[in-house]
């Protein structure tokens, strides 16, 4: 019999709807039930494409004896961290403070007042490698609750007080300057892996937000070291197993330092961020590899993550059926020499093995290999490799595909809108811009109410019940601003303004300018979450600062610029100390230091080929962080654009098609020459 989760929209919660555990969704009713029964709460947090979440579910939550124990002695609450990032953030902070590490599934035991007193992540069904079994943990918690309730309450109260006292250092409230950005670059240089690219050791995550900073820093200062770190890291990732060499798109992270073996889940946010990074790298260097990866990643998102409603699904699972009924991580993506021969024949299989690094020993489990590019491009015949890739992709499509989490998350769709809009504009791919517009339309139709308040998620055309958090408002505004620059349609600028008004009114401390992850009128948790550091995605704090700054460049609004500068004060404090974890804030600070500029392309609409050509040239020629806008004489936007060109670099305006032009003809021609054939 299905439990209460059967009525939820989250794919992750629905995966647990048939568990014998009597699950509750996060709700006041669940905690009231725990209070009525006098039992503790088990809080289990995960997400649908999480490998170890699936493992613990199969081992423990589908086990009848374990479920019976839970149902008798606990109220069990299941949370999708992607639907409730605020709940996840608050209790993950407690887990990390208590254990020094975190991860998913997250397992936390709470009092009926939602105060945590015992923590963990994955627990095995039997004791293993120093870890107690899940049943041992349950029995220990049950005994402590029954026999030492006062001690448990004292521990829970102390944890809540400690969390309340963990204040973030905001510095002196001033945005970072040249010195702090140079110190951040030096810190990144010290942590850089010159042999393999990227930062730190295993597991190694794609540093998309840091690369964005490096590219902007190079554009402003000409620092060759910044560009080299960005370029070499992107090349290593693109040649590694973390990148899907057949279908495009990136896996979540590499389990090793060499980018060889990924954790195979594919997340929308990673691919949106990396698509944009590779497009920006191409704009900076003209790299053919960067162009290819940007377009392949964009095509992957549209082909495999786009939903029927026009939005983008959250993720593809790491696991899939290996053909024998077993659900195995990476089964969809890895190859043995025998599988290559079956798909291609002996001669072409040998070519594919050499090109993709497939060996008898393998690089993954059971002798299988993750496809990578051990040889530099140009070693093998391009036409033959293209044919091999096409046939292998067709053969792979016959395998059982990984599951897809069809939940549409507002923030991640905002990142996808920005990436697809810019990539489509750079490479003259109007279909990608159309996909960005369709996703933005869905966000307006389904996620925005009549007060321009955002809903966090939707699924199958049905909006979820959870309010948007700061990253939703900031990333969707970022997507709308990118779309305004690419399409020249002022409505997207208006929508971005509505969202940023909420950021200023409901998420910002009016005195310090600091930002909270939840709105002032949101559900009150044991702590109002607040974190300026990047994790898997840009922090809402930094994303809001960047969007506020971009909006100010579009509109000339001094209020939005001042709010951005205040918000970036935390980057001054943290950038020199932990640059790897505040890359998006550093990128926004680069745009601030470079001077907010609006580049106006004024002429007939973008349907006119000459206007469109010069508009694209302006997009490619301007430095990162500059704003490109387009207006038509006589239109509502035209006088606003003319008034809002900000002085901060030359040239500041490109005007074409017979109107007054403040550029010599030779400079206009030079701009057009930047277009890639």
Coordinates of C-alpha atoms in Angstrom, one line a residue, residues 169-171 174-191 210 213 532-534 542 567-587 589:
X169 CA 32.1 37.6 8.3
X170 CA 30.9 40.2 5.9
X171 CA 34.1 42.3 5.9
X174 CA 32.8 47.4 0.6
X175 CA 33.1 45.5 -2.7
X176 CA 36.5 43.9 -3.5
X177 CA 39.1 45.8 -5.4
X178 CA 42.1 45.0 -7.5
X179 CA 44.1 43.8 -4.5
X180 CA 41.6 41.2 -3.3
X181 CA 41.0 39.9 -6.8
X182 CA 44.7 39.5 -7.4
X183 CA 45.0 37.7 -4.0
X184 CA 42.1 35.4 -5.1
X185 CA 44.0 34.6 -8.3
X186 CA 47.1 33.8 -6.3
X187 CA 45.2 31.5 -4.1
X188 CA 43.8 29.6 -7.0
X189 CA 47.2 29.3 -8.5
X190 CA 48.5 27.6 -5.4
X191 CA 45.6 25.1 -5.5
X210 CA 36.0 29.6 -10.9
X213 CA 36.1 34.3 -12.9
X532 CA 27.6 33.2 0.2
X533 CA 29.8 30.4 -0.9
X534 CA 29.3 28.3 -4.0
X542 CA 26.6 35.8 -5.5
X567 CA 26.3 42.2 -1.4
X568 CA 29.8 41.9 -2.9
X569 CA 31.4 43.0 0.4
X570 CA 31.5 39.4 1.5
X571 CA 33.6 38.6 -1.6
X572 CA 36.2 41.0 -0.3
X573 CA 36.3 39.1 2.9
X574 CA 36.2 35.5 1.5
X575 CA 37.7 35.8 -2.0
X576 CA 41.4 36.0 -0.9
X577 CA 40.8 33.2 1.7
X578 CA 38.6 30.6 -0.1
X579 CA 38.6 31.6 -3.8
X580 CA 37.6 28.1 -5.0
X581 CA 34.3 28.4 -3.1
X582 CA 33.2 31.9 -4.1
X583 CA 34.0 31.9 -7.9
X584 CA 30.7 33.4 -8.9
X585 CA 31.1 36.3 -6.5
X586 CA 34.6 36.9 -7.9
X587 CA 33.2 36.9 -11.4
X589 CA 33.3 41.5 -8.7

